[in-house]
Short mmCIF file of N, CA and C in Angstrom, two decimals:
data_model
loop_
_atom_site.label_atom_id
_atom_site.label_comp_id
_atom_site.label_asym_id
_atom_site.label_seq_id
_atom_site.Cartn_x
_atom_site.Cartn_y
_atom_site.Cartn_z
N UNK A 1 98.73 115.70 -64.59
CA UNK A 1 99.02 114.42 -63.99
C UNK A 1 100.06 114.62 -62.90
N UNK A 2 99.83 114.11 -61.68
CA UNK A 2 100.77 114.31 -60.59
C UNK A 2 102.08 113.59 -60.85
N UNK A 3 103.14 114.16 -60.35
CA UNK A 3 104.46 113.58 -60.51
C UNK A 3 104.95 113.17 -59.13
N UNK A 4 105.29 111.88 -58.93
CA UNK A 4 105.74 111.45 -57.62
C UNK A 4 107.11 112.04 -57.31
N UNK A 5 107.38 112.24 -56.01
CA UNK A 5 108.68 112.75 -55.62
C UNK A 5 109.79 111.77 -55.97
N UNK A 6 109.58 110.51 -55.73
CA UNK A 6 110.58 109.51 -56.04
C UNK A 6 109.90 108.16 -56.16
N UNK A 7 110.39 107.29 -57.03
CA UNK A 7 109.79 105.96 -57.13
C UNK A 7 110.12 105.15 -55.89
N UNK A 8 109.21 104.24 -55.54
CA UNK A 8 109.48 103.39 -54.40
C UNK A 8 110.59 102.42 -54.77
N UNK A 9 111.56 102.22 -53.89
CA UNK A 9 112.65 101.30 -54.21
C UNK A 9 112.14 99.87 -54.24
N UNK A 10 112.57 99.11 -55.24
CA UNK A 10 112.14 97.73 -55.36
C UNK A 10 113.00 96.82 -54.50
N UNK A 11 114.28 96.94 -54.59
CA UNK A 11 115.20 96.18 -53.77
C UNK A 11 116.20 97.13 -53.14
N UNK A 12 115.90 97.65 -51.95
CA UNK A 12 116.84 98.60 -51.37
C UNK A 12 118.15 97.93 -51.01
N UNK A 13 119.22 98.66 -51.26
CA UNK A 13 120.54 98.15 -50.90
C UNK A 13 120.66 98.16 -49.38
N UNK A 14 121.42 97.23 -48.83
CA UNK A 14 121.59 97.23 -47.38
C UNK A 14 122.21 98.55 -46.93
N UNK A 15 121.72 99.06 -45.80
CA UNK A 15 122.18 100.35 -45.31
C UNK A 15 123.54 100.20 -44.64
N UNK A 16 124.45 101.07 -45.04
CA UNK A 16 125.73 101.17 -44.34
C UNK A 16 125.95 102.64 -44.03
N UNK A 17 126.10 103.01 -42.76
CA UNK A 17 126.22 104.42 -42.41
C UNK A 17 127.45 105.05 -43.04
N UNK A 18 127.33 106.32 -43.46
CA UNK A 18 128.47 106.99 -44.06
C UNK A 18 129.57 107.20 -43.03
N UNK A 19 130.80 107.16 -43.50
CA UNK A 19 131.95 107.27 -42.62
C UNK A 19 132.04 108.67 -42.02
N UNK A 20 131.78 109.70 -42.82
CA UNK A 20 131.97 111.07 -42.36
C UNK A 20 130.75 111.66 -41.67
N UNK A 21 129.66 110.92 -41.52
CA UNK A 21 128.47 111.41 -40.83
C UNK A 21 127.68 112.44 -41.61
N UNK A 22 127.83 112.47 -42.94
CA UNK A 22 127.12 113.46 -43.77
C UNK A 22 125.62 113.22 -43.69
N UNK A 23 124.86 114.32 -43.72
CA UNK A 23 123.42 114.24 -43.66
C UNK A 23 122.81 115.04 -44.80
N UNK A 24 121.57 114.70 -45.11
CA UNK A 24 120.81 115.45 -46.10
C UNK A 24 119.42 115.68 -45.52
N UNK A 25 118.56 116.33 -46.28
CA UNK A 25 117.22 116.62 -45.77
C UNK A 25 116.18 116.49 -46.86
N UNK A 26 114.94 116.22 -46.45
CA UNK A 26 113.80 116.18 -47.35
C UNK A 26 112.55 116.50 -46.55
N UNK A 27 111.45 116.71 -47.25
CA UNK A 27 110.18 117.04 -46.61
C UNK A 27 109.37 115.77 -46.42
N UNK A 28 108.82 115.57 -45.22
CA UNK A 28 108.02 114.40 -44.90
C UNK A 28 106.79 114.35 -45.82
N UNK A 29 106.50 113.18 -46.36
CA UNK A 29 105.35 113.02 -47.25
C UNK A 29 104.03 113.03 -46.48
N UNK A 30 104.09 112.90 -45.16
CA UNK A 30 102.88 112.90 -44.36
C UNK A 30 102.53 114.26 -43.79
N UNK A 31 103.43 114.81 -42.95
CA UNK A 31 103.11 116.05 -42.23
C UNK A 31 103.87 117.27 -42.74
N UNK A 32 104.72 117.11 -43.75
CA UNK A 32 105.48 118.19 -44.38
C UNK A 32 106.58 118.75 -43.48
N UNK A 33 106.97 118.03 -42.43
CA UNK A 33 108.09 118.45 -41.57
C UNK A 33 109.39 118.23 -42.31
N UNK A 34 110.40 119.01 -41.97
CA UNK A 34 111.72 118.83 -42.57
C UNK A 34 112.42 117.69 -41.85
N UNK A 35 112.86 116.68 -42.61
CA UNK A 35 113.51 115.51 -42.04
C UNK A 35 114.99 115.51 -42.39
N UNK A 36 115.82 115.23 -41.40
CA UNK A 36 117.25 115.05 -41.62
C UNK A 36 117.52 113.55 -41.66
N UNK A 37 118.39 113.12 -42.55
CA UNK A 37 118.71 111.71 -42.63
C UNK A 37 120.15 111.53 -43.08
N UNK A 38 120.78 110.41 -42.72
CA UNK A 38 122.16 110.18 -43.13
C UNK A 38 122.23 109.86 -44.63
N UNK A 39 123.23 110.37 -45.29
CA UNK A 39 123.42 110.09 -46.71
C UNK A 39 123.58 108.59 -46.89
N UNK A 40 122.85 108.04 -47.83
CA UNK A 40 122.90 106.60 -48.08
C UNK A 40 121.61 105.89 -47.68
N UNK A 41 120.78 106.55 -46.88
CA UNK A 41 119.50 105.94 -46.48
C UNK A 41 118.57 105.89 -47.69
N UNK A 42 117.70 104.87 -47.75
CA UNK A 42 116.76 104.73 -48.87
C UNK A 42 115.37 105.23 -48.51
N UNK A 43 115.07 105.33 -47.21
CA UNK A 43 113.80 105.88 -46.76
C UNK A 43 113.99 106.44 -45.36
N UNK A 44 113.04 107.33 -44.97
CA UNK A 44 113.12 107.98 -43.67
C UNK A 44 111.76 107.89 -42.99
N UNK A 45 111.75 107.50 -41.71
CA UNK A 45 110.51 107.45 -40.93
C UNK A 45 110.43 108.73 -40.11
N UNK A 46 109.32 109.44 -40.26
CA UNK A 46 109.12 110.70 -39.56
C UNK A 46 108.82 110.44 -38.09
N UNK A 47 109.49 111.15 -37.19
CA UNK A 47 109.27 111.01 -35.76
C UNK A 47 107.97 111.67 -35.31
N UNK A 48 107.43 112.57 -36.13
CA UNK A 48 106.20 113.29 -35.77
C UNK A 48 104.96 112.47 -36.14
N UNK A 49 104.88 112.01 -37.41
CA UNK A 49 103.66 111.34 -37.88
C UNK A 49 103.87 109.87 -38.26
N UNK A 50 105.09 109.37 -38.16
CA UNK A 50 105.45 107.99 -38.49
C UNK A 50 105.30 107.63 -39.96
N UNK A 51 105.13 108.62 -40.84
CA UNK A 51 105.07 108.33 -42.28
C UNK A 51 106.47 107.99 -42.78
N UNK A 52 106.54 107.04 -43.70
CA UNK A 52 107.81 106.66 -44.30
C UNK A 52 107.91 107.36 -45.66
N UNK A 53 108.97 108.13 -45.83
CA UNK A 53 109.19 108.88 -47.06
C UNK A 53 110.40 108.30 -47.78
N UNK A 54 110.23 107.97 -49.06
CA UNK A 54 111.33 107.43 -49.86
C UNK A 54 112.33 108.54 -50.16
N UNK A 55 113.60 108.20 -50.11
CA UNK A 55 114.68 109.15 -50.40
C UNK A 55 114.97 109.09 -51.90
N UNK A 56 115.06 110.24 -52.58
CA UNK A 56 115.39 110.23 -54.00
C UNK A 56 116.76 109.60 -54.23
N UNK A 57 116.97 108.98 -55.39
CA UNK A 57 118.27 108.37 -55.67
C UNK A 57 119.39 109.40 -55.62
N UNK A 58 120.61 108.98 -55.28
CA UNK A 58 121.74 109.91 -55.24
C UNK A 58 121.92 110.62 -56.59
N UNK A 59 122.24 111.89 -56.53
CA UNK A 59 122.45 112.67 -57.75
C UNK A 59 121.19 113.28 -58.32
N UNK A 60 120.03 113.00 -57.73
CA UNK A 60 118.77 113.57 -58.21
C UNK A 60 118.68 115.02 -57.78
N UNK A 61 118.51 115.91 -58.75
CA UNK A 61 118.38 117.33 -58.42
C UNK A 61 116.95 117.62 -58.01
N UNK A 62 116.80 118.28 -56.87
CA UNK A 62 115.48 118.63 -56.36
C UNK A 62 115.24 120.11 -56.54
N UNK A 63 113.99 120.48 -56.63
CA UNK A 63 113.58 121.88 -56.72
C UNK A 63 112.43 122.09 -55.75
N UNK A 64 112.08 123.36 -55.54
CA UNK A 64 111.00 123.69 -54.61
C UNK A 64 110.05 124.69 -55.25
N UNK A 65 108.80 124.64 -54.82
CA UNK A 65 107.83 125.66 -55.20
C UNK A 65 106.82 125.79 -54.08
N UNK A 66 106.09 126.90 -54.07
CA UNK A 66 105.05 127.12 -53.07
C UNK A 66 103.72 126.77 -53.71
N UNK A 67 102.93 125.92 -53.06
CA UNK A 67 101.64 125.49 -53.58
C UNK A 67 100.73 126.68 -53.76
N UNK A 68 100.07 126.75 -54.90
CA UNK A 68 99.14 127.83 -55.19
C UNK A 68 97.84 127.72 -54.41
N UNK A 69 97.55 126.54 -53.86
CA UNK A 69 96.31 126.35 -53.12
C UNK A 69 96.43 126.64 -51.64
N UNK A 70 97.47 126.09 -50.99
CA UNK A 70 97.58 126.23 -49.53
C UNK A 70 98.89 126.88 -49.08
N UNK A 71 99.73 127.26 -50.02
CA UNK A 71 101.00 127.94 -49.75
C UNK A 71 102.01 127.09 -48.98
N UNK A 72 101.91 125.77 -49.11
CA UNK A 72 102.87 124.86 -48.49
C UNK A 72 104.09 124.75 -49.40
N UNK A 73 105.28 124.68 -48.81
CA UNK A 73 106.50 124.50 -49.59
C UNK A 73 106.55 123.06 -50.09
N UNK A 74 106.68 122.88 -51.39
CA UNK A 74 106.73 121.55 -51.99
C UNK A 74 108.11 121.31 -52.58
N UNK A 75 108.61 120.10 -52.44
CA UNK A 75 109.86 119.69 -53.07
C UNK A 75 109.51 118.68 -54.15
N UNK A 76 110.23 118.75 -55.27
CA UNK A 76 109.96 117.83 -56.37
C UNK A 76 111.25 117.62 -57.16
N UNK A 77 111.25 116.58 -57.99
CA UNK A 77 112.42 116.29 -58.82
C UNK A 77 112.48 117.32 -59.94
N UNK A 78 113.64 117.99 -60.06
CA UNK A 78 113.81 119.02 -61.08
C UNK A 78 113.53 118.43 -62.46
N UNK A 79 112.76 119.17 -63.24
CA UNK A 79 112.40 118.71 -64.58
C UNK A 79 110.95 118.26 -64.67
N UNK A 80 110.31 118.04 -63.51
CA UNK A 80 108.89 117.66 -63.52
C UNK A 80 108.07 118.83 -64.07
N UNK A 81 106.98 118.52 -64.75
CA UNK A 81 106.14 119.58 -65.32
C UNK A 81 105.02 119.98 -64.38
N UNK A 82 104.62 119.10 -63.46
CA UNK A 82 103.59 119.44 -62.48
C UNK A 82 103.85 118.68 -61.19
N UNK A 83 103.33 119.26 -60.09
CA UNK A 83 103.51 118.67 -58.77
C UNK A 83 102.18 118.75 -58.04
N UNK A 84 101.70 117.61 -57.52
CA UNK A 84 100.46 117.61 -56.76
C UNK A 84 100.79 117.78 -55.28
N UNK A 85 100.12 118.75 -54.65
CA UNK A 85 100.32 119.02 -53.23
C UNK A 85 99.69 117.89 -52.41
N UNK A 86 100.44 117.36 -51.45
CA UNK A 86 99.91 116.28 -50.62
C UNK A 86 98.97 116.80 -49.54
N UNK A 87 98.96 118.11 -49.32
CA UNK A 87 98.06 118.69 -48.31
C UNK A 87 96.68 118.99 -48.88
N UNK A 88 96.63 119.79 -49.97
CA UNK A 88 95.34 120.22 -50.52
C UNK A 88 95.03 119.60 -51.88
N UNK A 89 95.95 118.79 -52.42
CA UNK A 89 95.80 118.07 -53.67
C UNK A 89 95.74 118.97 -54.92
N UNK A 90 96.13 120.24 -54.78
CA UNK A 90 96.21 121.13 -55.93
C UNK A 90 97.34 120.66 -56.84
N UNK A 91 97.11 120.66 -58.13
CA UNK A 91 98.16 120.32 -59.09
C UNK A 91 98.80 121.63 -59.53
N UNK A 92 100.08 121.79 -59.22
CA UNK A 92 100.83 123.01 -59.49
C UNK A 92 101.73 122.81 -60.70
N UNK A 93 101.77 123.79 -61.60
CA UNK A 93 102.71 123.75 -62.71
C UNK A 93 104.09 124.01 -62.16
N UNK A 94 105.05 123.21 -62.57
CA UNK A 94 106.43 123.36 -62.11
C UNK A 94 107.27 123.83 -63.28
N UNK A 95 107.32 125.13 -63.46
CA UNK A 95 108.04 125.70 -64.59
C UNK A 95 109.40 126.21 -64.14
N UNK A 96 110.41 125.91 -64.92
CA UNK A 96 111.73 126.46 -64.66
C UNK A 96 111.76 127.90 -65.14
N UNK A 97 112.73 128.66 -64.69
CA UNK A 97 112.80 130.08 -65.04
C UNK A 97 112.87 130.31 -66.54
N UNK A 98 113.50 129.40 -67.27
CA UNK A 98 113.62 129.60 -68.72
C UNK A 98 112.42 129.07 -69.48
N UNK A 99 111.38 128.61 -68.79
CA UNK A 99 110.20 128.09 -69.46
C UNK A 99 109.03 129.06 -69.41
N UNK A 100 109.24 130.24 -68.87
CA UNK A 100 108.17 131.22 -68.80
C UNK A 100 108.58 132.48 -69.54
N UNK A 101 107.59 133.23 -69.98
CA UNK A 101 107.84 134.48 -70.68
C UNK A 101 106.90 135.53 -70.12
N UNK A 102 107.14 136.78 -70.47
CA UNK A 102 106.35 137.89 -69.96
C UNK A 102 105.86 138.74 -71.13
N UNK A 103 104.68 139.32 -70.95
CA UNK A 103 104.12 140.25 -71.93
C UNK A 103 103.21 141.21 -71.16
N UNK A 104 103.06 142.42 -71.66
CA UNK A 104 102.14 143.36 -71.04
C UNK A 104 100.75 143.14 -71.62
N UNK A 105 99.73 143.22 -70.77
CA UNK A 105 98.35 143.08 -71.20
C UNK A 105 98.05 144.15 -72.24
N UNK A 106 97.37 143.77 -73.30
CA UNK A 106 97.03 144.69 -74.38
C UNK A 106 95.95 145.69 -74.00
N UNK A 107 95.32 145.51 -72.85
CA UNK A 107 94.26 146.41 -72.42
C UNK A 107 94.70 147.29 -71.25
N UNK A 108 95.15 146.68 -70.16
CA UNK A 108 95.47 147.46 -68.95
C UNK A 108 96.97 147.60 -68.70
N UNK A 109 97.78 147.00 -69.55
CA UNK A 109 99.24 147.09 -69.49
C UNK A 109 99.86 146.37 -68.28
N UNK A 110 99.10 145.51 -67.60
CA UNK A 110 99.61 144.72 -66.49
C UNK A 110 100.64 143.73 -67.03
N UNK A 111 101.76 143.54 -66.31
CA UNK A 111 102.76 142.58 -66.74
C UNK A 111 102.23 141.17 -66.49
N UNK A 112 102.17 140.35 -67.53
CA UNK A 112 101.63 138.99 -67.43
C UNK A 112 102.75 137.98 -67.64
N UNK A 113 102.65 136.86 -66.95
CA UNK A 113 103.60 135.77 -67.10
C UNK A 113 102.85 134.60 -67.72
N UNK A 114 103.46 133.92 -68.67
CA UNK A 114 102.82 132.79 -69.32
C UNK A 114 103.85 131.75 -69.70
N UNK A 115 103.38 130.54 -69.93
CA UNK A 115 104.27 129.45 -70.32
C UNK A 115 104.79 129.70 -71.71
N UNK A 116 106.10 129.58 -71.87
CA UNK A 116 106.72 129.80 -73.16
C UNK A 116 106.09 128.88 -74.20
N UNK A 117 105.73 129.42 -75.34
CA UNK A 117 105.11 128.65 -76.40
C UNK A 117 103.61 128.82 -76.47
N UNK A 118 103.01 129.47 -75.46
CA UNK A 118 101.56 129.68 -75.48
C UNK A 118 101.20 130.67 -76.59
N UNK A 119 99.98 130.55 -77.13
CA UNK A 119 99.53 131.44 -78.20
C UNK A 119 98.89 132.71 -77.65
N UNK A 120 98.35 132.62 -76.44
CA UNK A 120 97.70 133.80 -75.84
C UNK A 120 97.72 133.66 -74.33
N UNK A 121 97.48 134.79 -73.66
CA UNK A 121 97.42 134.81 -72.20
C UNK A 121 96.28 135.73 -71.78
N UNK A 122 95.48 135.27 -70.80
CA UNK A 122 94.34 136.05 -70.33
C UNK A 122 94.74 136.80 -69.07
N UNK A 123 94.46 138.07 -69.03
CA UNK A 123 94.78 138.92 -67.88
C UNK A 123 93.83 138.61 -66.73
N UNK A 124 94.37 138.39 -65.55
CA UNK A 124 93.55 138.12 -64.37
C UNK A 124 92.89 139.38 -63.83
N UNK A 125 93.37 140.54 -64.25
CA UNK A 125 92.81 141.80 -63.75
C UNK A 125 91.61 142.23 -64.57
N UNK A 126 91.79 142.29 -65.92
CA UNK A 126 90.72 142.82 -66.76
C UNK A 126 90.11 141.80 -67.71
N UNK A 127 90.58 140.56 -67.69
CA UNK A 127 90.08 139.45 -68.52
C UNK A 127 90.34 139.63 -70.01
N UNK A 128 91.21 140.52 -70.38
CA UNK A 128 91.57 140.72 -71.78
C UNK A 128 92.52 139.61 -72.20
N UNK A 129 92.35 139.08 -73.40
CA UNK A 129 93.23 138.04 -73.91
C UNK A 129 94.22 138.67 -74.89
N UNK A 130 95.50 138.57 -74.56
CA UNK A 130 96.55 139.12 -75.40
C UNK A 130 97.21 137.98 -76.15
N UNK A 131 97.27 138.09 -77.48
CA UNK A 131 97.96 137.09 -78.28
C UNK A 131 99.46 137.31 -78.17
N UNK A 132 100.19 136.23 -78.11
CA UNK A 132 101.64 136.31 -78.03
C UNK A 132 102.25 135.43 -79.11
N UNK A 133 103.50 135.62 -79.39
CA UNK A 133 104.18 134.84 -80.41
C UNK A 133 104.77 135.72 -81.49
N UNK A 134 105.50 135.12 -82.40
CA UNK A 134 106.22 135.87 -83.42
C UNK A 134 105.31 136.67 -84.33
N UNK A 135 104.18 136.09 -84.74
CA UNK A 135 103.32 136.79 -85.69
C UNK A 135 102.12 137.44 -85.03
N UNK A 136 102.07 137.45 -83.71
CA UNK A 136 100.88 137.94 -83.02
C UNK A 136 101.15 139.15 -82.14
N UNK A 137 102.07 140.00 -82.53
CA UNK A 137 102.42 141.16 -81.70
C UNK A 137 101.26 142.13 -81.55
N UNK A 138 100.45 142.29 -82.58
CA UNK A 138 99.40 143.30 -82.56
C UNK A 138 98.01 142.68 -82.45
N UNK A 139 97.87 141.40 -82.76
CA UNK A 139 96.55 140.76 -82.78
C UNK A 139 96.09 140.53 -81.34
N UNK A 140 94.96 141.13 -80.99
CA UNK A 140 94.41 140.96 -79.65
C UNK A 140 92.90 140.83 -79.78
N UNK A 141 92.30 140.14 -78.85
CA UNK A 141 90.85 140.01 -78.88
C UNK A 141 90.30 140.01 -77.47
N UNK A 142 89.09 140.46 -77.34
CA UNK A 142 88.45 140.50 -76.03
C UNK A 142 87.43 139.34 -75.97
N UNK A 143 87.57 138.50 -74.93
CA UNK A 143 86.66 137.37 -74.77
C UNK A 143 85.58 137.74 -73.78
N UNK A 144 84.39 137.28 -74.02
CA UNK A 144 83.32 137.53 -73.05
C UNK A 144 83.48 136.55 -71.89
N UNK A 145 83.31 137.05 -70.69
CA UNK A 145 83.49 136.19 -69.52
C UNK A 145 82.19 135.96 -68.81
#
């Protein structure tokens, strides 16, 4: 399920420019250009494509990942489990570093990465399925592809 970057504001507070001229940045929801905006703004209009992008609420931690479909840099709210690319519509898993684990393939010894808590992982090189977990160190099976 796609996770929106930020909810649309229902009643935006009146804009008052910051005293110190501080700025922040975000990625345009239309053309993916990097947009600079003054701190305190609730939305930003892109000068390239005229798309209006909502600004995340203050204090929201953002993270980035590269889309697996088109290699576009995506920004999302930290903690989201998936992010849909606005360019190619690929749904990308958004895993934090502590949410993934590694195991060597039981057949070709390739280092595999998998979501922590998974029961098995299939090797993309040789299609061997390696069981993972506390009681599955030796149990392995080969699936027909």
